[in-house]
Amino acid sequence: MQHTPDSFDVVVVGSGGGALAGAYLAAKAGLSTAVLERTARVGGTSAYSGGACWLPGSEVQQRAGLADSTDSARTYLGSLLDAPDSGRVEAFLAESPRLVKAFEADPALEFEWIPFPEYFDAPGRVGLGRSIQPVDIRRDELPAEVAELVRPPVERDRAGRPGRSKLSGGQALIARLLTAFVRAGGTVLTGHNVVGFHQERGRVAGVDAVVDGGSVRIAAERGILVAAGGFEGDAQLRDEHGVPGDARWTMAPAGTNRGEPIFAAARLGAATDLLDQGWFCPGLAQPDGGGSFALGFRGGIMVDATGRRYANECLPYDRFGRAMAAAAERIPSWFVFDSREGGGLPAIAMPEGDPEEHVRAGIRFRADTIAELAADIGVPAQALTGTVERFNEFAAAGADADFHRGEDEYDAFFAGGEPLVAIDQPPYYAAKFVLSDLGTKGGLVTDSRGRVLRGDGSAIGGLYAAGNSSASMTGAVYPAPGVPLGTAMVFASLAVADMAES
Ligand code: FAD
């Protein structure tokens, strides 16, 4: 049996995009590096993701001929973020192109532009977006141990659908980073649940992990990068910190992110912030009580318990989720649509599940009239009928006087250019929606080098954080596709650079 060393230069807690980016760069810099992952699979929510990375100003955007630049990204963030930490924002902007260049110097890491509009009509926005994604990769191009370790895509992990021979999006990101890490000599230790840290001579010098019910201590000579997601999977912590939604409705893979490393660091004196925040989205209710990330609505309307619309259904998902969270009668909501798509949901849900099973579970209804549908879902019939009639008038007029659906490029992008479509082809359907999230985004307070800070602003030696384990650089705003992964990878990179210098 191979003996696992109990000391590394760098220990990375978690194995999402930020974790693996940092781990790869550390290993490439010649530092002995271990990735500690609590589950049997590598990738976390990052593996479920679309893999879009908001890394502005890089050569990938230049190759695509986009109007992107570090300056326009600065303008965009500047117009959206409320009281940002300018040190972190500037560090992010400067590091993004360098990181992409460093990635692309490795044959395992190849990126391309992905058209995906940014989430706000604000100065500095780039038409059709500036996010980049890893190029798809075939399973047989991967080292065998990598293919084995990467978490399956969400539709397979959650709904048992067949796997893919080609890895795309977040799976491609994780597979590519893991390949590069393993080739650079890195060590992956699955089944290691990090629950605490130990200190020596005033700095954090290692982690305590639960492995097979026992406890192991692993030392880190240069530093520990906490990139273990948020605490979205822990109902009690969500409750304590007032995170809207529910641990059952989150998109984090089962058994992953429960926040132990965040709160263990807090017990050492680390400051935390934004603990009531998440990356939100509408979630299609599932028979097992879960919620599936939904976006790209191209028909239908969302109504609350009073039978009324409350927002533009085509809003970027975090913005819609925040509208949902703003009033109790919006959770659950009901998505009302017609038979234009053969009864299929005119939206993307990951995974959608089996519509007939949803009908049997009482979370989807079908009726010949809107009034009957209203009775099924328990909302006032007159109100729902009036709401549908009013929306159909908007569709006929080509303008949504209530919520301006269709006026932004994002709305039209997913709706195939037709964001206002009447609901007039029976039978009619209603699908139950809850407030889901892609993860919490509050956590450890960090500086422009990814160092974890105490309340007095001093750095805790040896301890770094990135991704959803850290308080997000973008506060309560989700500016554009790929910001979660982009910021996670950039601050992981900066953290490792700081460790390498130490
Ligand atoms: P994760 O990727 O969840 O990784 C955390 C890992 O740490 C997990 O594997 C977990 O098991 C492990 N871990 C947790 N606790 C411990 C512990 N105590 N010890 C050891 N290991 C531990 N974002 C984008 O930027 N672009 C997109 O295109 C995009 N699309 C998305 C699509 C979907 C369907 C979903 C669900 C999300 C999407 N997101 C996207 C959001 C993004 O995936 C997450 O916000 C991001 O991946 C979080 O990264 P992370 O590293 O913080 O956490």
Coordinates of C-alpha atoms and ligand atoms in Angstrom, one line a residue:
M1 CA 0.0 0.0 0.0
Q2 CA 1.3 3.4 -0.9
H3 CA 2.1 5.6 2.1
T4 CA 0.5 9.1 2.0
P5 CA 2.8 11.7 3.3
D6 CA 1.4 13.7 6.2
S7 CA 3.1 16.9 5.2
F8 CA 3.0 19.0 2.0
D9 CA 4.0 22.5 1.1
V10 CA 0.5 23.4 0.2
V11 CA -2.8 21.8 1.3
V12 CA -5.9 22.7 -0.6
V13 CA -9.3 22.0 1.0
G14 CA -12.0 21.2 -1.5
S15 CA -11.8 20.4 -5.2
G16 CA -13.9 22.8 -7.2
G17 CA -12.6 25.2 -9.9
G18 CA -10.8 27.5 -7.4
A19 CA -9.3 24.7 -5.5
L20 CA -7.9 22.9 -8.5
A21 CA -6.7 26.1 -10.2
G22 CA -4.7 26.9 -7.0
A23 CA -3.5 23.4 -6.6
Y24 CA -2.3 23.1 -10.2
L25 CA -0.4 26.4 -10.0
A26 CA 1.2 25.4 -6.8
A27 CA 2.3 22.0 -8.2
K28 CA 3.5 23.7 -11.3
A29 CA 5.6 26.1 -9.2
G30 CA 7.3 23.0 -7.7
L31 CA 5.5 23.0 -4.4
S32 CA 4.3 19.6 -3.1
T33 CA 0.6 20.0 -3.1
A34 CA -2.4 17.9 -1.8
V35 CA -6.1 18.4 -2.6
L36 CA -8.3 17.2 0.2
E37 CA -11.8 16.4 -0.9
R38 CA -14.5 15.0 1.5
T39 CA -16.5 13.0 -1.1
A40 CA -15.3 10.3 -3.4
R41 CA -15.6 12.5 -6.4
V42 CA -13.7 15.7 -7.4
G43 CA -15.3 18.9 -8.6
G44 CA -18.2 19.8 -6.3
T45 CA -20.7 22.3 -7.7
S46 CA -18.1 23.4 -10.2
A47 CA -18.4 20.1 -12.0
Y48 CA -22.2 20.7 -12.3
S49 CA -21.7 24.2 -13.7
G50 CA -21.8 25.5 -17.2
G51 CA -18.0 26.2 -16.8
A52 CA -18.4 29.8 -17.9
C53 CA -15.5 31.8 -16.4
W54 CA -15.6 35.6 -16.1
L55 CA -11.9 36.4 -16.6
P56 CA -11.9 39.7 -18.5
G57 CA -9.1 41.1 -20.6
S58 CA -7.5 37.9 -21.6
E59 CA -6.2 36.7 -25.0
V60 CA -9.2 34.4 -25.4
Q61 CA -11.5 37.5 -25.7
Q62 CA -9.0 39.1 -28.0
R63 CA -8.9 36.0 -30.3
A64 CA -12.7 36.2 -30.4
G65 CA -12.5 39.9 -31.5
L66 CA -14.6 41.1 -28.5
A67 CA -14.9 44.7 -27.3
D68 CA -13.7 43.4 -23.9
S69 CA -10.8 44.9 -22.0
T70 CA -9.7 45.3 -18.4
D71 CA -10.9 48.9 -18.5
S72 CA -14.4 48.0 -19.6
A73 CA -14.6 45.3 -17.0
R74 CA -13.5 47.8 -14.4
T75 CA -16.2 50.2 -15.6
Y76 CA -18.8 47.4 -15.5
L77 CA -18.0 46.3 -12.0
G78 CA -17.7 49.9 -10.8
S79 CA -21.2 50.6 -12.0
L80 CA -22.7 47.6 -10.2
L81 CA -20.8 46.9 -7.0
D82 CA -21.9 48.6 -3.8
A83 CA -18.8 49.7 -1.7
P84 CA -16.4 47.2 -3.2
D85 CA -13.0 46.5 -1.8
S86 CA -11.0 48.3 -4.6
G87 CA -7.8 46.4 -3.7
R88 CA -9.5 43.1 -4.4
V89 CA -11.2 44.4 -7.6
E90 CA -7.9 45.7 -9.0
A91 CA -6.1 42.5 -8.1
F92 CA -8.8 40.5 -9.8
L93 CA -8.7 42.6 -13.0
A94 CA -4.9 42.5 -13.1
E95 CA -4.6 38.8 -12.5
S96 CA -7.4 37.6 -14.8
P97 CA -5.5 37.8 -18.1
R98 CA -2.3 36.5 -16.5
L99 CA -4.1 33.5 -15.1
V100 CA -5.6 32.7 -18.5
K101 CA -2.2 33.0 -20.1
A102 CA -0.7 30.7 -17.4
F103 CA -3.5 28.2 -18.0
E104 CA -3.1 28.2 -21.8
A105 CA 0.6 27.6 -21.6
D106 CA -0.4 24.1 -20.5
P107 CA -1.6 21.9 -23.3
A108 CA -4.3 20.4 -20.9
L109 CA -6.0 23.8 -20.5
E110 CA -7.6 25.3 -23.6
F111 CA -10.4 28.0 -23.5
E112 CA -12.8 29.6 -25.9
W113 CA -15.3 32.4 -25.8
I114 CA -18.9 31.5 -25.0
P115 CA -21.7 33.8 -26.1
F116 CA -23.7 34.4 -22.9
P117 CA -25.0 38.0 -22.2
E118 CA -23.9 39.8 -19.0
Y119 CA -26.5 40.2 -16.4
F120 CA -26.9 44.0 -16.2
D121 CA -27.5 46.7 -18.8
A122 CA -24.7 48.8 -17.3
P123 CA -21.7 50.8 -18.6
G124 CA -18.9 48.6 -19.7
R125 CA -21.1 45.7 -20.6
V126 CA -19.9 43.6 -23.6
G127 CA -22.6 42.6 -26.1
L128 CA -23.2 38.8 -25.9
G129 CA -20.8 38.7 -23.0
R130 CA -17.1 38.2 -22.4
S131 CA -17.2 34.9 -20.5
I132 CA -14.9 32.1 -21.6
Q133 CA -15.2 28.4 -21.1
P134 CA -12.9 25.3 -21.3
V135 CA -13.0 23.6 -24.6
D136 CA -14.9 20.2 -24.5
I137 CA -12.7 17.2 -24.0
R138 CA -13.4 13.5 -24.8
R139 CA -13.3 11.1 -21.9
D140 CA -10.7 8.9 -23.7
E141 CA -8.3 11.9 -23.9
L142 CA -8.1 12.0 -20.1
P143 CA -5.8 10.0 -17.8
A144 CA -7.7 7.0 -16.5
E145 CA -7.6 8.2 -12.8
V146 CA -8.9 11.6 -13.9
A147 CA -11.9 10.2 -15.8
E148 CA -12.6 8.1 -12.8
L149 CA -12.5 10.9 -10.3
V150 CA -14.5 13.7 -12.0
R151 CA -18.0 14.2 -10.5
P152 CA -20.6 13.2 -13.1
P153 CA -22.7 15.9 -14.7
V154 CA -25.8 17.1 -12.8
E155 CA -28.3 15.2 -14.9
R156 CA -26.5 11.9 -14.2
D157 CA -25.6 12.6 -10.6
R158 CA -29.1 13.7 -9.6
A159 CA -31.4 12.1 -12.1
G160 CA -29.5 9.0 -13.2
R161 CA -29.5 10.0 -16.9
P162 CA -26.8 8.5 -19.1
G163 CA -23.3 10.0 -18.9
R164 CA -21.6 11.8 -21.7
S165 CA -18.6 10.6 -23.8
K166 CA -17.6 14.2 -24.1
L167 CA -17.0 16.4 -21.0
S168 CA -18.2 19.9 -21.4
G169 CA -18.7 23.0 -19.3
G170 CA -17.8 22.5 -15.6
Q171 CA -16.9 18.9 -16.1
A172 CA -14.4 19.9 -18.8
L173 CA -13.0 22.6 -16.5
I174 CA -12.5 20.1 -13.6
A175 CA -11.2 17.3 -15.9
R176 CA -8.7 19.7 -17.5
L177 CA -7.5 21.2 -14.2
L178 CA -7.2 17.8 -12.6
T179 CA -5.3 16.5 -15.5
A180 CA -2.8 19.4 -15.4
F181 CA -2.5 19.0 -11.6
V182 CA -1.9 15.3 -11.7
R183 CA 0.6 15.7 -14.5
A184 CA 2.4 18.3 -12.4
G185 CA 2.8 15.7 -9.6
G186 CA -0.1 16.8 -7.3
T187 CA -1.7 14.4 -4.8
V188 CA -5.5 14.0 -4.6
L189 CA -6.9 12.6 -1.3
T190 CA -10.6 11.9 -1.5
G191 CA -12.7 10.9 1.6
H192 CA -10.9 13.6 3.6
N193 CA -13.4 15.8 5.5
V194 CA -11.5 18.8 6.9
V195 CA -13.0 19.9 10.2
G196 CA -10.3 22.0 11.8
F197 CA -6.9 23.6 11.7
H198 CA -3.9 23.4 13.9
Q199 CA -1.6 26.3 14.7
E200 CA 2.1 26.4 15.4
R201 CA 4.1 29.5 16.4
G202 CA 1.2 31.8 15.7
R203 CA 0.4 30.5 12.2
V204 CA -1.9 27.9 10.8
A205 CA 0.3 24.9 10.1
G206 CA -2.0 22.1 9.1
V207 CA -5.5 20.6 8.9
D208 CA -7.4 18.0 10.9
A209 CA -9.5 15.8 8.7
V210 CA -11.9 13.0 9.4
V211 CA -11.0 9.9 7.3
D212 CA -12.9 6.7 7.5
G213 CA -14.3 7.8 10.9
G214 CA -10.8 8.4 12.3
S215 CA -8.8 11.6 12.5
V216 CA -5.7 12.6 10.6
R217 CA -3.5 15.6 10.8
I218 CA -1.8 16.9 7.6
A219 CA 0.8 19.6 7.8
A220 CA 1.2 22.5 5.3
E221 CA 4.6 24.2 5.3
R222 CA 3.6 27.1 3.0
G223 CA -0.1 27.5 3.4
I224 CA -3.6 26.1 3.3
L225 CA -6.1 27.2 0.7
V226 CA -9.7 26.8 1.9
A227 CA -11.8 26.4 -1.3
A228 CA -14.4 24.1 0.0
G229 CA -17.6 25.8 -1.2
G230 CA -20.0 27.6 1.1
F231 CA -22.5 26.2 3.7
E232 CA -25.5 25.9 1.5
G233 CA -26.0 22.2 2.4
D234 CA -26.4 22.9 6.2
A235 CA -29.9 23.8 7.1
Q236 CA -29.0 25.0 10.6
L237 CA -26.2 27.3 9.5
R238 CA -28.5 28.7 6.7
D239 CA -31.1 29.4 9.3
E240 CA -28.7 30.9 11.8
H241 CA -27.3 33.4 9.2
G242 CA -30.6 34.1 7.4
V243 CA -29.8 32.7 4.0
P244 CA -33.1 32.6 1.9
G245 CA -34.1 29.3 0.5
D246 CA -33.5 25.8 1.9
A247 CA -30.7 23.3 2.1
R248 CA -32.9 20.8 0.3
W249 CA -33.3 23.2 -2.7
T250 CA -29.6 24.0 -3.2
M251 CA -27.7 22.8 -6.3
A252 CA -24.6 21.8 -4.3
P253 CA -24.1 18.0 -4.8
A254 CA -25.4 15.9 -1.9
G255 CA -23.0 15.5 1.0
T256 CA -20.7 18.4 -0.1
N257 CA -20.7 21.9 1.2
R258 CA -21.6 22.3 4.9
G259 CA -19.1 25.0 5.9
E260 CA -17.0 23.2 8.5
P261 CA -13.7 24.8 7.2
I262 CA -15.3 28.3 7.2
F263 CA -16.5 28.1 10.8
A264 CA -13.3 26.4 12.0
A265 CA -11.4 29.3 10.7
A266 CA -13.8 31.7 12.3
R267 CA -13.1 30.0 15.6
L268 CA -9.4 30.9 15.1
G269 CA -10.4 34.5 14.9
A270 CA -11.0 34.9 11.1
A271 CA -13.5 37.6 10.2
T272 CA -16.6 36.6 8.1
D273 CA -18.9 38.6 5.9
L274 CA -22.0 38.4 3.7
L275 CA -23.2 35.3 5.5
D276 CA -26.8 35.8 4.5
Q277 CA -25.9 35.8 0.8
G278 CA -26.0 33.3 -2.0
W279 CA -26.0 33.0 -5.8
F280 CA -29.7 32.5 -6.2
C281 CA -31.9 31.0 -8.9
P282 CA -35.5 29.8 -9.4
G283 CA -35.6 26.1 -8.7
L284 CA -38.0 23.7 -10.4
A285 CA -39.5 21.7 -7.5
Q286 CA -38.6 18.0 -7.7
P287 CA -40.5 15.0 -6.3
D288 CA -37.8 14.3 -3.7
G289 CA -38.2 17.8 -2.3
G290 CA -35.2 19.3 -4.2
G291 CA -35.1 22.2 -6.6
S292 CA -33.4 22.2 -10.0
F293 CA -31.6 25.3 -11.3
A294 CA -33.8 26.9 -14.0
L295 CA -33.0 29.6 -16.5
G296 CA -33.7 30.7 -20.0
F297 CA -37.5 31.1 -19.8
R298 CA -38.9 31.4 -23.3
G299 CA -42.7 31.2 -22.6
G300 CA -45.1 31.1 -19.7
I301 CA -45.2 33.3 -16.6
M302 CA -44.4 33.0 -12.9
V303 CA -47.0 33.8 -10.4
D304 CA -47.1 34.0 -6.6
A305 CA -49.8 32.7 -4.2
T306 CA -52.1 35.6 -5.2
G307 CA -52.0 34.6 -8.8
R308 CA -50.0 37.6 -9.9
R309 CA -46.7 38.1 -11.7
Y310 CA -44.0 39.8 -9.7
A311 CA -40.9 40.1 -12.0
N312 CA -39.7 39.7 -15.5
E313 CA -39.4 35.9 -15.9
C314 CA -36.5 36.3 -18.3
L315 CA -34.3 38.1 -15.8
P316 CA -30.9 36.6 -15.1
Y317 CA -31.5 33.8 -12.6
D318 CA -29.9 35.4 -9.5
R319 CA -31.9 38.6 -10.1
F320 CA -35.1 36.5 -10.4
G321 CA -34.2 34.5 -7.3
R322 CA -33.7 37.7 -5.4
A323 CA -37.2 38.9 -6.5
M324 CA -38.6 35.6 -5.4
A325 CA -36.9 35.9 -2.0
A326 CA -38.3 39.4 -1.5
A327 CA -41.8 38.3 -0.4
A328 CA -43.1 35.2 1.5
E329 CA -46.0 34.6 -0.9
R330 CA -43.5 34.0 -3.8
I331 CA -42.1 30.7 -2.3
P332 CA -43.4 28.6 -3.7
S333 CA -44.3 30.2 -7.0
W334 CA -46.1 28.6 -9.9
F335 CA -44.9 28.7 -13.5
V336 CA -47.9 28.8 -15.8
F337 CA -47.4 27.8 -19.5
D338 CA -49.3 26.3 -22.4
S339 CA -48.9 23.4 -24.8
R340 CA -46.8 25.1 -27.4
E341 CA -43.9 22.8 -26.6
G342 CA -46.0 19.7 -26.3
G343 CA -46.4 20.3 -22.6
G344 CA -42.7 20.5 -22.0
L345 CA -41.3 23.3 -19.8
P346 CA -40.4 26.3 -22.0
A347 CA -37.2 26.8 -20.0
I348 CA -34.0 25.0 -19.2
A349 CA -34.0 23.1 -15.9
M350 CA -31.0 21.1 -14.7
P351 CA -32.2 18.4 -14.4
E352 CA -35.8 18.7 -15.4
G353 CA -37.0 15.3 -14.2
D354 CA -39.9 13.3 -15.5
P355 CA -43.0 15.5 -16.0
E356 CA -45.4 12.6 -15.4
E357 CA -43.7 11.9 -12.1
H358 CA -44.1 15.6 -11.2
V359 CA -47.8 15.3 -12.0
R360 CA -48.1 12.3 -9.6
A361 CA -46.1 14.2 -6.9
G362 CA -48.6 17.1 -7.0
I363 CA -45.9 19.6 -8.2
R364 CA -47.2 19.8 -11.8
F365 CA -50.8 20.3 -12.9
R366 CA -52.5 20.1 -16.3
A367 CA -55.9 21.6 -17.0
D368 CA -58.1 22.7 -19.9
T369 CA -58.7 26.2 -18.6
I370 CA -56.7 28.7 -16.6
A371 CA -59.5 28.8 -14.0
E372 CA -59.3 25.0 -13.4
L373 CA -55.5 25.3 -13.2
A374 CA -55.9 28.0 -10.6
A375 CA -58.1 25.7 -8.5
D376 CA -55.5 22.9 -8.8
I377 CA -52.6 25.1 -7.5
G378 CA -54.8 27.0 -4.9
V379 CA -54.5 30.5 -6.2
P380 CA -57.6 32.8 -6.8
A381 CA -59.0 31.9 -10.3
Q382 CA -60.1 35.4 -11.1
A383 CA -56.6 36.8 -10.4
L384 CA -54.8 34.2 -12.4
T385 CA -57.2 34.5 -15.4
G386 CA -56.7 38.3 -15.3
T387 CA -52.9 37.9 -15.1
V388 CA -52.8 35.6 -18.1
E389 CA -55.2 37.9 -20.1
R390 CA -53.0 40.9 -19.3
F391 CA -49.8 39.1 -20.3
N392 CA -51.4 37.9 -23.6
E393 CA -52.2 41.6 -24.3
F394 CA -48.6 42.4 -23.7
A395 CA -47.6 39.6 -26.0
A396 CA -49.9 40.9 -28.8
A397 CA -48.6 44.5 -28.3
G398 CA -45.0 43.3 -28.1
A399 CA -44.3 45.2 -24.9
D400 CA -44.5 44.1 -21.2
A401 CA -45.8 47.3 -19.5
D402 CA -45.5 45.7 -16.1
F403 CA -42.0 44.2 -16.0
H404 CA -40.4 45.0 -19.3
R405 CA -39.7 41.4 -20.3
G406 CA -37.9 41.3 -23.6
E407 CA -36.3 44.7 -23.5
D408 CA -32.8 43.5 -22.5
E409 CA -30.5 41.5 -24.7
Y410 CA -30.3 38.7 -22.1
D411 CA -34.1 38.1 -22.3
A412 CA -34.0 37.7 -26.1
F413 CA -30.9 35.5 -26.0
F414 CA -32.6 32.5 -24.4
A415 CA -36.0 33.1 -25.8
G416 CA -34.8 32.8 -29.4
G417 CA -35.6 36.4 -30.0
E418 CA -39.2 36.0 -28.9
P419 CA -39.5 36.7 -25.2
L420 CA -43.2 37.6 -25.1
V421 CA -45.3 34.6 -26.2
A422 CA -49.0 34.4 -25.5
I423 CA -50.4 31.6 -23.2
D424 CA -53.4 30.5 -25.2
Q425 CA -52.9 26.9 -26.3
P426 CA -54.7 24.5 -24.0
P427 CA -54.2 22.3 -22.1
Y428 CA -52.4 24.6 -19.6
Y429 CA -49.7 23.6 -17.1
A430 CA -48.5 24.9 -13.8
A431 CA -45.1 23.8 -12.4
K432 CA -44.1 24.4 -8.8
F433 CA -41.0 26.6 -8.2
V434 CA -38.9 27.1 -5.1
L435 CA -35.9 29.3 -4.4
S436 CA -32.8 27.4 -5.2
D437 CA -29.2 28.5 -5.2
L438 CA -25.8 27.7 -6.7
G439 CA -24.2 28.1 -3.3
T440 CA -23.8 30.6 -0.5
K441 CA -21.3 33.4 -1.2
G442 CA -20.6 34.7 2.3
G443 CA -17.6 33.4 4.2
L444 CA -14.1 34.3 5.2
V445 CA -12.9 37.8 4.7
T446 CA -9.8 37.9 2.5
D447 CA -7.5 40.5 1.0
S448 CA -6.1 41.0 -2.5
R449 CA -3.7 38.1 -2.0
G450 CA -6.4 35.7 -0.8
R451 CA -5.1 35.8 2.8
V452 CA -7.7 35.3 5.5
L453 CA -8.1 38.3 7.7
R454 CA -9.0 38.8 11.4
G455 CA -11.5 41.4 12.4
D456 CA -8.7 43.9 12.9
G457 CA -7.5 43.5 9.3
S458 CA -4.4 41.5 10.1
A459 CA -3.7 38.3 8.1
I460 CA -3.8 34.9 9.7
G461 CA -0.4 33.4 8.7
G462 CA -0.7 30.3 6.5
L463 CA -4.4 30.6 5.9
Y464 CA -6.0 31.5 2.5
A465 CA -9.5 31.2 1.1
A466 CA -11.2 31.4 -2.3
G467 CA -14.5 30.7 -4.0
N468 CA -17.6 30.3 -1.9
S469 CA -15.6 29.7 1.3
S470 CA -14.7 33.4 1.1
A471 CA -16.9 36.5 1.2
S472 CA -17.5 37.3 -2.4
M473 CA -15.7 40.2 -4.1
T474 CA -19.0 41.1 -5.8
G475 CA -21.0 41.4 -2.5
A476 CA -24.8 40.8 -3.1
V477 CA -24.5 41.2 -6.9
Y478 CA -24.0 38.5 -9.5
P479 CA -22.7 40.6 -12.3
A480 CA -22.1 38.2 -15.2
P481 CA -21.9 34.5 -16.1
G482 CA -18.8 33.0 -14.8
V483 CA -18.2 35.3 -11.9
P484 CA -18.3 32.6 -9.2
L485 CA -15.7 30.5 -11.0
G486 CA -13.6 33.4 -12.3
T487 CA -13.2 35.0 -8.9
A488 CA -12.6 31.6 -7.3
M489 CA -9.8 30.8 -9.7
V490 CA -8.2 34.3 -9.6
F491 CA -8.0 34.5 -5.8
A492 CA -6.8 30.9 -5.6
S493 CA -4.0 31.9 -8.0
L494 CA -3.1 35.0 -6.0
A495 CA -3.1 33.0 -2.8
V496 CA -0.7 30.4 -4.2
A497 CA 1.6 33.2 -5.5
D498 CA 1.7 34.6 -2.0
M499 CA 2.5 31.1 -0.6
A500 CA 5.2 30.6 -3.1
E501 CA 6.9 33.9 -2.1
S502 CA 6.6 33.1 1.6
Ligands
FAD1 P1 -17.5 23.7 -5.1 O1 -17.3 23.7 -6.6 O2 -18.9 23.2 -4.6 O3 -16.4 22.8 -4.5 C1 -16.3 22.6 -3.1 C2 -15.8 21.2 -2.9 O4 -15.3 21.2 -1.5 C3 -16.8 20.1 -3.0 O5 -16.3 19.1 -3.8 C4 -17.0 19.6 -1.5 O6 -17.3 18.3 -1.4 C5 -15.6 20.0 -0.9 N1 -15.7 20.2 0.5 C6 -16.7 20.8 1.2 N2 -16.4 20.8 2.5 C7 -15.2 20.1 2.7 C8 -14.5 19.7 3.8 N3 -14.9 20.1 5.0 N4 -13.3 19.0 3.6 C9 -13.0 18.7 2.3 N5 -13.7 19.0 1.2 C10 -14.8 19.7 1.4 N6 -20.6 29.4 -11.9 C11 -19.8 30.0 -12.9 O7 -18.9 30.8 -12.6 N7 -20.0 29.7 -14.2 C12 -21.0 28.9 -14.6 O8 -21.2 28.6 -15.8 C13 -21.9 28.3 -13.6 N8 -22.9 27.5 -14.0 C14 -23.5 26.8 -13.0 C15 -24.5 25.9 -13.4 C16 -25.1 25.1 -12.4 C17 -26.1 24.0 -12.9 C18 -24.8 25.2 -11.1 C19 -25.3 24.4 -10.0 C20 -23.8 26.2 -10.7 C21 -23.2 27.0 -11.6 N9 -22.3 28.0 -11.3 C22 -21.6 28.6 -12.3 C23 -21.9 28.3 -9.9 C24 -20.6 27.6 -9.5 O9 -20.6 26.3 -9.9 C25 -20.4 27.6 -8.0 O10 -20.7 28.8 -7.4 C26 -18.9 27.4 -7.8 O11 -18.5 26.2 -8.5 C27 -18.5 27.2 -6.4 O12 -17.1 26.8 -6.4 P2 -16.4 26.4 -5.0 O13 -15.1 26.0 -5.3 O14 -16.6 27.5 -4.0 O15 -17.3 25.2 -4.5

